[in-house]
Every structure is written in C-alpha cells, then in structure tokens.
N, C-alpha and C. Protein backbone atom coordinates (compact mmCIF):
# COMPACT_ATOMS: atom_id res chain seq x y z
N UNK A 1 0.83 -1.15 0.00
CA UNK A 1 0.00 0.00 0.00
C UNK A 1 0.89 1.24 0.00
N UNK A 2 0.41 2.12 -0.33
CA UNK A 2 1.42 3.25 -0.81
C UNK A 2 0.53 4.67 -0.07
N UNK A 3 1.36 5.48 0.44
CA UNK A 3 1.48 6.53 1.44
C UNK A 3 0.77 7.66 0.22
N UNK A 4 -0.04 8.52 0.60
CA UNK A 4 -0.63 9.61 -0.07
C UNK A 4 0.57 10.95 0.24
N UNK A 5 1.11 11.52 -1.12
CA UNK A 5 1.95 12.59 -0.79
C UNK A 5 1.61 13.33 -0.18
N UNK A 6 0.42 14.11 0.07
CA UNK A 6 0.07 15.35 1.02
C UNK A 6 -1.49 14.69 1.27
N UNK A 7 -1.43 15.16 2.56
CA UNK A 7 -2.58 15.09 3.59
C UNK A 7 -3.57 15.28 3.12
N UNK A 8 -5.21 15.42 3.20
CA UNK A 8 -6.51 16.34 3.09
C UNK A 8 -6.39 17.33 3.52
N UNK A 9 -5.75 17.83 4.58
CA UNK A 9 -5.76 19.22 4.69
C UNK A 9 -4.53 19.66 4.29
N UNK A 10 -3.44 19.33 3.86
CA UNK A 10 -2.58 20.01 3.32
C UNK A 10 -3.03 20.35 1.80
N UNK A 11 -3.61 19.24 1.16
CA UNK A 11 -4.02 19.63 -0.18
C UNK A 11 -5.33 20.73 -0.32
N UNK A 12 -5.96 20.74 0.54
CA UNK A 12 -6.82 21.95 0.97
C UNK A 12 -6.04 23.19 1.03
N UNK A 13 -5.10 23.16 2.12
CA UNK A 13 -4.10 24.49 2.36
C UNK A 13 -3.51 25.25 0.81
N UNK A 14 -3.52 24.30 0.51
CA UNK A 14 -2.34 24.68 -1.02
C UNK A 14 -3.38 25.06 -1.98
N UNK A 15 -4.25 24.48 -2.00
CA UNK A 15 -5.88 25.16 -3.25
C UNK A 15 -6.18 26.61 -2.53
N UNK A 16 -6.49 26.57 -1.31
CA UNK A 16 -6.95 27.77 -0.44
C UNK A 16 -6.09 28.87 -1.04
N UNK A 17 -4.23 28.68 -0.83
CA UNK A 17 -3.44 29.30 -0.98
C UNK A 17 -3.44 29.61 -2.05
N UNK A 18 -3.61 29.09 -3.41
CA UNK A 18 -3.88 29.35 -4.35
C UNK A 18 -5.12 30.62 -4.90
N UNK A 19 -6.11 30.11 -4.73
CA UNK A 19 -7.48 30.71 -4.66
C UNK A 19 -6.74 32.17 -4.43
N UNK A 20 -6.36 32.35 -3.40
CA UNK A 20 -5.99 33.69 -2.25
C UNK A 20 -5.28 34.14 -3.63
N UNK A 21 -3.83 33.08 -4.18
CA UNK A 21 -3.25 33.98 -5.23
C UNK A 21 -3.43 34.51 -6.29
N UNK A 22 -4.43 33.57 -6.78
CA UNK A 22 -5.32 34.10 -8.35
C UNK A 22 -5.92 35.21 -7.70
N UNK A 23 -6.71 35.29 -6.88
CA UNK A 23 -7.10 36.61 -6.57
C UNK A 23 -6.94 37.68 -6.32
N UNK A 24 -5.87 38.12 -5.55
CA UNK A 24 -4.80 39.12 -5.52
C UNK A 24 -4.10 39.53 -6.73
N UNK A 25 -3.88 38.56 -7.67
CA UNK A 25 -3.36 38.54 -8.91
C UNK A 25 -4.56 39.52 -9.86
N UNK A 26 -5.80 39.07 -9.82
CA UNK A 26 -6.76 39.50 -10.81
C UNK A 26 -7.11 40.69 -9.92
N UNK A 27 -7.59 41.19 -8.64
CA UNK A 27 -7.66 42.72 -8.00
C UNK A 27 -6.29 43.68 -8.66
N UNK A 28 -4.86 43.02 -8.74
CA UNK A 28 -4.20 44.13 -9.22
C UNK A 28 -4.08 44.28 -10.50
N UNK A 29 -4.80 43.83 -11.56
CA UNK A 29 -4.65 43.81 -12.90
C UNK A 29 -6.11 44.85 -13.11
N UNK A 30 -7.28 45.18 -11.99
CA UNK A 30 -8.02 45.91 -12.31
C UNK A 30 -7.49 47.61 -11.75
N UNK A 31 -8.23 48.62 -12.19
CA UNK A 31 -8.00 49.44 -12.57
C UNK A 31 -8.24 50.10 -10.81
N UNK A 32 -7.80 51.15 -10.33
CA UNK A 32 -8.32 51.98 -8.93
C UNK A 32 -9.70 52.31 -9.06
N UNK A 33 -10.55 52.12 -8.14
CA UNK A 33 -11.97 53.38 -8.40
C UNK A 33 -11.62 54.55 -8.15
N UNK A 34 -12.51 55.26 -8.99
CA UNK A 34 -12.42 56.85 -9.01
C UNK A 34 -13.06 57.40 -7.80
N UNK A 35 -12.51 58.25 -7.20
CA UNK A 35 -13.46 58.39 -5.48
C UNK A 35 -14.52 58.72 -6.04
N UNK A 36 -15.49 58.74 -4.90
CA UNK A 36 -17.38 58.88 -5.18
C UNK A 36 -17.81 60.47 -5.03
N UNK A 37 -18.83 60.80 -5.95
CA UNK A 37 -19.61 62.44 -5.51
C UNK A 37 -20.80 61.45 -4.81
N UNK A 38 -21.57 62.28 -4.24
CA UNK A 38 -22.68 62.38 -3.97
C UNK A 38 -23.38 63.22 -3.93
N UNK A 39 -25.06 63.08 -4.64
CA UNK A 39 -25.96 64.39 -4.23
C UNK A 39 -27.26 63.54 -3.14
N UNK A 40 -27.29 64.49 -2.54
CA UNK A 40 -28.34 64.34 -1.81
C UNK A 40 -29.81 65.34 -1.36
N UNK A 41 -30.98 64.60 -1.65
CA UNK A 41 -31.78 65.63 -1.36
C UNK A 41 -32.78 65.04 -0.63
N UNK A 42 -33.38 65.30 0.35
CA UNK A 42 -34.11 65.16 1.54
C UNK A 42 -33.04 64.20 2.20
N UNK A 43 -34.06 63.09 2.02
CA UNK A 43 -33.23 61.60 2.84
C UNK A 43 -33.10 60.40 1.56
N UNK A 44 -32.51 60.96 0.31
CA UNK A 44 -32.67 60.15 -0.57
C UNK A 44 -31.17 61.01 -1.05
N UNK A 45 -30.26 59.44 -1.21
CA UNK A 45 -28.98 60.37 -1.69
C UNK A 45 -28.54 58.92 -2.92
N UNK A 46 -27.66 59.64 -3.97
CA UNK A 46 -27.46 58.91 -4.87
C UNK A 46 -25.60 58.88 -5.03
N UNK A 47 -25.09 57.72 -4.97
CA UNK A 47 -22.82 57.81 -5.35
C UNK A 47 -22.93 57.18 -6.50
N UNK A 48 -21.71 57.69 -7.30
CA UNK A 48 -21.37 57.52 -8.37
C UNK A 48 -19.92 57.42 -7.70
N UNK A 49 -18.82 56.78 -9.51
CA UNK A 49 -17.96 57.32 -9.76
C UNK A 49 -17.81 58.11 -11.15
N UNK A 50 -16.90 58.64 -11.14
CA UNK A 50 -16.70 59.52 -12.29
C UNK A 50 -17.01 59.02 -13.31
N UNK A 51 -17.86 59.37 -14.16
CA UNK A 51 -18.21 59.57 -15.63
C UNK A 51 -17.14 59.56 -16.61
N UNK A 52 -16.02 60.05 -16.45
CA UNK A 52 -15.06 60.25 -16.90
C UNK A 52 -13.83 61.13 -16.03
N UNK A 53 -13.14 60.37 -16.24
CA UNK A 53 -11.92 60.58 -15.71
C UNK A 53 -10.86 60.48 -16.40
N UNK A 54 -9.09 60.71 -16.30
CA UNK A 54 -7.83 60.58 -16.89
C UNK A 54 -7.28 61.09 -16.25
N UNK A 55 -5.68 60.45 -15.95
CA UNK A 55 -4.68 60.62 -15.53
C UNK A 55 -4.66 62.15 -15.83
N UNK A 56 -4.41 62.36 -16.91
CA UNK A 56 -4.36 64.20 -17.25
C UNK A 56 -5.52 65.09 -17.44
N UNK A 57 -5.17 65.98 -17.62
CA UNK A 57 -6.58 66.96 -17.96
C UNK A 57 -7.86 66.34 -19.13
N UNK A 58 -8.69 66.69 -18.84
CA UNK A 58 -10.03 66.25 -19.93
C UNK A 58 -10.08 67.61 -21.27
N UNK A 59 -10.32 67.07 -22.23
CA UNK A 59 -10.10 68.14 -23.70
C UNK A 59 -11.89 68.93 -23.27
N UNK A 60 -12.13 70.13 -23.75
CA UNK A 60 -13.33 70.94 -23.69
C UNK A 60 -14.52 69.61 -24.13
N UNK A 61 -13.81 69.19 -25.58
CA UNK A 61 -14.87 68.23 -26.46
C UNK A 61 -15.36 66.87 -25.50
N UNK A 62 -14.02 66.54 -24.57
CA UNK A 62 -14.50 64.80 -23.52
C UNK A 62 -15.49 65.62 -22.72
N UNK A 63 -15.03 66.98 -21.97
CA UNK A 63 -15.76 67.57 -20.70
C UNK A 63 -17.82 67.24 -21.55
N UNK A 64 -17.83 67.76 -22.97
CA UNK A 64 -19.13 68.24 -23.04
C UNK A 64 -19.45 66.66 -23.60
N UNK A 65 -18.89 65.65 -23.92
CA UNK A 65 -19.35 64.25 -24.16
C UNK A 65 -19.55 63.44 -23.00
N UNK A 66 -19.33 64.46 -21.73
CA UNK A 66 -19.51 63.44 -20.32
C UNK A 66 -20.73 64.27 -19.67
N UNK A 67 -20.81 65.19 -19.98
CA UNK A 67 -21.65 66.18 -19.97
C UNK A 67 -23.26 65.62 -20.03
N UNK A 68 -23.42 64.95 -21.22
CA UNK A 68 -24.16 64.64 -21.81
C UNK A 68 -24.33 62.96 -21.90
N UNK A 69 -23.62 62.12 -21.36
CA UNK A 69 -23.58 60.82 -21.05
C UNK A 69 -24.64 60.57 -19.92
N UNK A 70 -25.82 59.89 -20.55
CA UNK A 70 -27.02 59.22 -19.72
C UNK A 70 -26.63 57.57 -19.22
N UNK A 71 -25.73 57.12 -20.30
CA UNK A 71 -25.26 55.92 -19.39
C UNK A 71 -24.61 55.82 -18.08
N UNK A 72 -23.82 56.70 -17.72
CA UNK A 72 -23.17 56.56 -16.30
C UNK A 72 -23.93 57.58 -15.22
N UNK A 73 -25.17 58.58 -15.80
CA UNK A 73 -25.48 59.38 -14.53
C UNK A 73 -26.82 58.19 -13.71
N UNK A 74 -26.31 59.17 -12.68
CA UNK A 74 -27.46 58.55 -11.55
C UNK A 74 -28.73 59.29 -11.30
N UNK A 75 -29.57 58.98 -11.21
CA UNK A 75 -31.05 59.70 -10.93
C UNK A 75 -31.46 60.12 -9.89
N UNK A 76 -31.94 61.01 -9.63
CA UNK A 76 -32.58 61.42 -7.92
C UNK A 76 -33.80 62.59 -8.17
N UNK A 77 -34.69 62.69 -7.18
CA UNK A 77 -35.75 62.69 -7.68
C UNK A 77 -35.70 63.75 -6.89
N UNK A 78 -36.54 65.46 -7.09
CA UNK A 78 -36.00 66.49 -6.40
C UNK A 78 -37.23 67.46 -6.27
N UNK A 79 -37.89 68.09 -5.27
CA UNK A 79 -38.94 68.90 -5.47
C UNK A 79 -38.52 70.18 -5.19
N UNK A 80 -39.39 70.95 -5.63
CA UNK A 80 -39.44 72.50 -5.50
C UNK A 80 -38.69 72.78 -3.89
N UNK A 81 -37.81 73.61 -3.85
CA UNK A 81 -37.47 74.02 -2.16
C UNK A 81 -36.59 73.29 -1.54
N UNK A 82 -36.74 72.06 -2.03
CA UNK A 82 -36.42 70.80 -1.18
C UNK A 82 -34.32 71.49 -1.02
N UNK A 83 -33.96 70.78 -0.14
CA UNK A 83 -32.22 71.14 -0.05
C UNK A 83 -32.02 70.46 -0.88
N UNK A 84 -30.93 70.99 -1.58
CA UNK A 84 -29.67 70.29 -2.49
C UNK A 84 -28.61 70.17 -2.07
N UNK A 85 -27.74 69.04 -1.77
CA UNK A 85 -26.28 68.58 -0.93
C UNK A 85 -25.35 67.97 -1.86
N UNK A 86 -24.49 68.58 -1.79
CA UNK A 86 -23.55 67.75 -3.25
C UNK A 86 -21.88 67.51 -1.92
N UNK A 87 -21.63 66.04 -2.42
CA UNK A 87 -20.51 65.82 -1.43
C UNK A 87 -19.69 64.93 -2.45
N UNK A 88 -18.42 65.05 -2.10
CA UNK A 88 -17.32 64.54 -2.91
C UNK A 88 -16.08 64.17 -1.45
N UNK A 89 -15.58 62.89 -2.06
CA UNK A 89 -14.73 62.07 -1.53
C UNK A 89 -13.68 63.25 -1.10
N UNK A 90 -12.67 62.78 0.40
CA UNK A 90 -11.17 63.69 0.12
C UNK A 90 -10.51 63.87 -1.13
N UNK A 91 -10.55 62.71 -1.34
CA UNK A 91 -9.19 62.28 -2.81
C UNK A 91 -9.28 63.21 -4.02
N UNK A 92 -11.13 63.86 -3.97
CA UNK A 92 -11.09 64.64 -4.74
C UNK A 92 -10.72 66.46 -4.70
N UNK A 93 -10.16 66.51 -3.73
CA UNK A 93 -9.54 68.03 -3.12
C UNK A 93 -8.61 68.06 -3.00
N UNK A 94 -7.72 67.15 -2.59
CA UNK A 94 -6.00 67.04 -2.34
C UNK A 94 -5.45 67.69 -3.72
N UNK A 95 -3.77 67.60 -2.96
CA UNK A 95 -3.10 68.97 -4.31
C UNK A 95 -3.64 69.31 -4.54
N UNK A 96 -4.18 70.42 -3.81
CA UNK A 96 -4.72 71.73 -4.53
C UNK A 96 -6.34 71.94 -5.32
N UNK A 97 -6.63 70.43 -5.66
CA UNK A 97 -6.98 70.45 -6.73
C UNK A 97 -8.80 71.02 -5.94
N UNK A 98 -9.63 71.19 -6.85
CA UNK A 98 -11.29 71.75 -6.51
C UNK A 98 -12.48 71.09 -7.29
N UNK A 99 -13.24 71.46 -6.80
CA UNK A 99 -14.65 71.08 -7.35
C UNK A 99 -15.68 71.88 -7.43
N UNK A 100 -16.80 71.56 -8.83
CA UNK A 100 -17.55 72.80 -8.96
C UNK A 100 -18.75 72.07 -9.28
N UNK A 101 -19.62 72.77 -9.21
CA UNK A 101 -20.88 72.24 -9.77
C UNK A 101 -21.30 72.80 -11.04
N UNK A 102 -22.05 71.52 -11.94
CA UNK A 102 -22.59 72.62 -12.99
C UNK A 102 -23.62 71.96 -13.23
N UNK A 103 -24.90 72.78 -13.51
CA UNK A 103 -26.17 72.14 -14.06
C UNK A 103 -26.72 72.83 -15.53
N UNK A 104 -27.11 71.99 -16.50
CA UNK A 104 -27.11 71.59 -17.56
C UNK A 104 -25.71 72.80 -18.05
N UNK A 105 -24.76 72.30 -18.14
CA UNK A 105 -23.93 73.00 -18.80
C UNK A 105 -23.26 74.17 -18.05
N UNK A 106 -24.12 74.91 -17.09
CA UNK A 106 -23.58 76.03 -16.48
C UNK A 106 -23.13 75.91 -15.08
N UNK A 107 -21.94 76.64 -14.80
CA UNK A 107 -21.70 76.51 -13.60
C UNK A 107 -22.76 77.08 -12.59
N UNK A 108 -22.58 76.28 -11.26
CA UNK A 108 -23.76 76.92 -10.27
C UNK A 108 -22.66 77.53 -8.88
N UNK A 109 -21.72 77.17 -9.32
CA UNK A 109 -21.00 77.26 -7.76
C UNK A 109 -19.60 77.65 -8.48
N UNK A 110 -18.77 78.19 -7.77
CA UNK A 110 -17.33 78.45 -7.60
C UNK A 110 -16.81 77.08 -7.35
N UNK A 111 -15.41 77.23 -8.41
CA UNK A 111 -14.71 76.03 -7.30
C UNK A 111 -14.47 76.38 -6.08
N UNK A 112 -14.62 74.46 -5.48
CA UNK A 112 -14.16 74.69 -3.68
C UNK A 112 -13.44 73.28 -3.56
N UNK A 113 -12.38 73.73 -2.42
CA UNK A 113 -11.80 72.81 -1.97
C UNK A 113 -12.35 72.12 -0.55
N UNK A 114 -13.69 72.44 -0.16
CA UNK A 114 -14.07 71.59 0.59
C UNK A 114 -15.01 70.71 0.44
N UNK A 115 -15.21 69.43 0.97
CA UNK A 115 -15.46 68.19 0.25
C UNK A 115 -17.43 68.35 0.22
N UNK A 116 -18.12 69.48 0.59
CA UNK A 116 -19.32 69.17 0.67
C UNK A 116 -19.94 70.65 0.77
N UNK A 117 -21.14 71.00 0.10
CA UNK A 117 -21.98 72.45 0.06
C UNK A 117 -23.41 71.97 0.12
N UNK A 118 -24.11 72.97 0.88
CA UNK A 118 -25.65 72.53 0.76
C UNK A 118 -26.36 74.04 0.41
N UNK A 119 -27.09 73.53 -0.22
CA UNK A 119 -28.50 74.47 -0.62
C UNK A 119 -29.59 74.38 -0.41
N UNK A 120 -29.96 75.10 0.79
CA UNK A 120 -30.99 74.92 1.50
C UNK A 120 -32.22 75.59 0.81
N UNK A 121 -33.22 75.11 0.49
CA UNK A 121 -34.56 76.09 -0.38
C UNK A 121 -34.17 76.18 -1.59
N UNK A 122 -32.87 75.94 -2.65
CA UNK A 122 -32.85 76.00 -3.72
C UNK A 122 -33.93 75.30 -4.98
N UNK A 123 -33.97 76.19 -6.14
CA UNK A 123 -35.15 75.94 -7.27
C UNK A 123 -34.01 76.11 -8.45
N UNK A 124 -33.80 74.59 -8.35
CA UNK A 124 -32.96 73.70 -9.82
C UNK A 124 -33.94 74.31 -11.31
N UNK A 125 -35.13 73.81 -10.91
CA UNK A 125 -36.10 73.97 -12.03
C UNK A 125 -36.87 75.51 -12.10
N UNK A 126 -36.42 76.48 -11.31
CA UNK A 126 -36.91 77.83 -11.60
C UNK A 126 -36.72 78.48 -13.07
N UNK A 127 -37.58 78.77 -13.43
CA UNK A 127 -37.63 79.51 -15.18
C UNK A 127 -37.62 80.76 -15.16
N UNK A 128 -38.04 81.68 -14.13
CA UNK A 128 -38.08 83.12 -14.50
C UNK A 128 -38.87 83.76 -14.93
N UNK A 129 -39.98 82.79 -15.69
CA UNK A 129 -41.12 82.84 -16.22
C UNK A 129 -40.86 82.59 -17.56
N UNK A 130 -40.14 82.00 -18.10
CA UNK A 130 -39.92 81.53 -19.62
C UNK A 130 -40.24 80.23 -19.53
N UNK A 131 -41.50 80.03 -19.70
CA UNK A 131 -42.45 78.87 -19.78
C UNK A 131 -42.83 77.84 -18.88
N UNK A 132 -42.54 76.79 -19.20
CA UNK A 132 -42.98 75.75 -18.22
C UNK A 132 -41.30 74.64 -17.57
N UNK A 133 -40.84 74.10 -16.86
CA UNK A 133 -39.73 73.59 -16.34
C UNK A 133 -40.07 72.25 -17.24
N UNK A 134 -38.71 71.91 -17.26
CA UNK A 134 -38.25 70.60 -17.94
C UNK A 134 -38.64 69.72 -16.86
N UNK A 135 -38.45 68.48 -17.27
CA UNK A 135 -38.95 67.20 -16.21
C UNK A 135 -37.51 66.93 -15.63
N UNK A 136 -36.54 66.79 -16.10
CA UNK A 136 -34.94 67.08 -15.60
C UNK A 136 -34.35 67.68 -15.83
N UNK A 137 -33.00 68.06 -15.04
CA UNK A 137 -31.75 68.56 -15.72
C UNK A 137 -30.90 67.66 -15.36
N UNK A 138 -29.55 67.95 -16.43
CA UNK A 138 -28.48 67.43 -15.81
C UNK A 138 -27.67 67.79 -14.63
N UNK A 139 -26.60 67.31 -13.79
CA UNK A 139 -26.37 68.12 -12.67
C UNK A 139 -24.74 67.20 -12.52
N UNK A 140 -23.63 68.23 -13.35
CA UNK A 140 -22.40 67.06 -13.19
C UNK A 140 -21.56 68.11 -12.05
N UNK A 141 -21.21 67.45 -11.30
CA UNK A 141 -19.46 67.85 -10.46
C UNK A 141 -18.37 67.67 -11.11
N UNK A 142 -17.42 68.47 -11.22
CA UNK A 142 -16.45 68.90 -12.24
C UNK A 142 -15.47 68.80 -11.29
N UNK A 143 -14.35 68.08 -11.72
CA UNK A 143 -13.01 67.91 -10.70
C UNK A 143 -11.92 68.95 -11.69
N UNK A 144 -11.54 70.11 -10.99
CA UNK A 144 -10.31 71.03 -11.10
C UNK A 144 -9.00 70.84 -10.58
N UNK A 145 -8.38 71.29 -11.30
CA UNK A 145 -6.82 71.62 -11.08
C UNK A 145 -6.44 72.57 -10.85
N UNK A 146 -5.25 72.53 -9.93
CA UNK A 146 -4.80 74.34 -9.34
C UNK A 146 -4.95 75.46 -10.21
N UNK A 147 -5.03 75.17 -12.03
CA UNK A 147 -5.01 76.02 -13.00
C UNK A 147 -6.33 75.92 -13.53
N UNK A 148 -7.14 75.34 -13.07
CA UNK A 148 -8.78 75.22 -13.26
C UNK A 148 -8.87 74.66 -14.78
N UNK A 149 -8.05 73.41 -15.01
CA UNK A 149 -8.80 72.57 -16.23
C UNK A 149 -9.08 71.45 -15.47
N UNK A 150 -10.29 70.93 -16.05
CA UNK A 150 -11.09 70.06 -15.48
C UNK A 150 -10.37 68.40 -15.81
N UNK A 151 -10.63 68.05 -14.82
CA UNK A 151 -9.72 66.37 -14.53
C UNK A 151 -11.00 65.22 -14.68
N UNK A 152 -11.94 65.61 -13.82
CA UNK A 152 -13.25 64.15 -13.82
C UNK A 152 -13.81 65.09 -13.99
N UNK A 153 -15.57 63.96 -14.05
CA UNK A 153 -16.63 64.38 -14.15
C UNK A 153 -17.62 63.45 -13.86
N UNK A 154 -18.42 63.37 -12.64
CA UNK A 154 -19.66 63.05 -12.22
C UNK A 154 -20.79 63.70 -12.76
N UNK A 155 -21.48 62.47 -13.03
CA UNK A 155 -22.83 62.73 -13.76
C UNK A 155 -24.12 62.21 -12.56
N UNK A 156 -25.41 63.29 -12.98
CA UNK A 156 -26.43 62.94 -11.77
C UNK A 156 -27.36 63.66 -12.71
N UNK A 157 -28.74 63.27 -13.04
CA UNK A 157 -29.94 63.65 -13.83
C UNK A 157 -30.96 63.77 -12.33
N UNK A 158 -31.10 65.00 -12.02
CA UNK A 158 -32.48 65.44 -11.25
C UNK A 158 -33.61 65.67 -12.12
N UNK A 159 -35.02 65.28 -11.19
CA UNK A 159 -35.81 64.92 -11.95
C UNK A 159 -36.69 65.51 -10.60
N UNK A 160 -37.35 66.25 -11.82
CA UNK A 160 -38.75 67.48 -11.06
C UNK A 160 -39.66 66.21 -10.59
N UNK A 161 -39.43 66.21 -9.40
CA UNK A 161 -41.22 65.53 -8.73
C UNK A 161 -42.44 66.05 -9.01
C-alpha cells in the first residue's frame, strides 16, 4: 500500500493558498476606483464614480461628451425648495486640486476645496417665467486643477417631482 503525498488538509491548504493567489493577482490587474460624488436631497442620496476621468486633464470636447452621457449618470428625484447637498470624496480636493458644480452646462458654484456644500430652499427647475420647467436637468461635479482645467466628471440627472 502506498502513502498519499500530502494530507486532506494540506491539499486543501495549497488550493486555499492558491485561490488567495489568483485573486490578488486579478484585483491588481483591475484598474483603482475613481473616489465617489454624492448628491443628496431630503433623505434620498445617490454615489457615483466619475463619468469620466484621466490621468491628465479632460479636452473641452471629452468635458461636453460626459456632460451629456445618460449611461453613467445617476437619478434622484427632487422637489421644489427641497435642499440640495452635493458631497465629494477627500481624494477629490487634495493637491490643490477643486470642485464645482454645474447644471445643464452652467456653472452653479465656484470652485471649492471643501469636500461638501448645501443648498438649503434652492429651485434647480426655476424659469423666470420663460415657460414651463423641464422634467430634468443634468447636474455634473467637475473635478479642477490648481489652474482650473477640469480632470473628472460626475454625472447625476435630477428629476422634477
């Protein structure tokens, strides 16, 4: 009769050990996540990551093609008055760098280097009296550089209750 080279649990140990290494192996072959924005309004808040992002600056033409990207924004549902809270990760303020808000296209805020602003009673969908309000807008956070060209871009579609 002949002796089994490794144990049941040694041959367990060594698959386990394995498992552990393919895995570690395939986590570093994927890419970092991009830190998260968040908007929030009442008690209903929506995270993303960036829409677009790059190591270097984003060209005017990527900024207004992320702009306009319905595949990666997130939805949140927003009434008249209600607060508006927009929050962004540390990672996205370090060196220097800032964040701005813009809804459909226009900025609403200054850049800031602190990670969170609220708007208490704000009207996303106010017209001025030029007709009737859209059923959404877009609403992206814009990641800056000390020289204010834009790096990411979070996407979020509010939607008039």
């Amino acid at each position: 009769m002949t002796a089994p080279l490794f144990s049941g649990r040694a041959r367990r140990s060594v698959a386990a050990l394995g498992a552990v290494s393919a895995g570690l192996l395939l986590l570093s072959a994927c890419d970092k996540p991009t830190p998260l924005a968040t908007v929030t309004v009442g008690t209903s808040s929506v995270s993303t990551e960036a829409a677009c992002s790059d190591a270097k600056e984003l060209t005017g033409e990527k900024v207004q093609e992320c702009f306009n990207d319905l595949k990666h924004s997130k939805n949140i549902d927003y009434g008249r008055g209600d607060t508006l809270r927009l929050g962004v990760e540390p990672d996205v303020v370090e060196d220097g760098k800032k964040w701005q808000a813009v809804l459909d296209g226009q900025p609403i805020t200054e850049p800031s280097s602190n990670t969170y602003r609220s708007f208490p009673g704000a009207d996303l969908f106010a017209t001025g009296g030029q007709g009737e309000a859209p059923a959404s807008k877009k609403l992206n956070i814009v990641q800056v550089s000390e020289d204010g060209k834009p790096l990411a871009v979070w996407a979020f579609n509010v939607k008039l209750k």
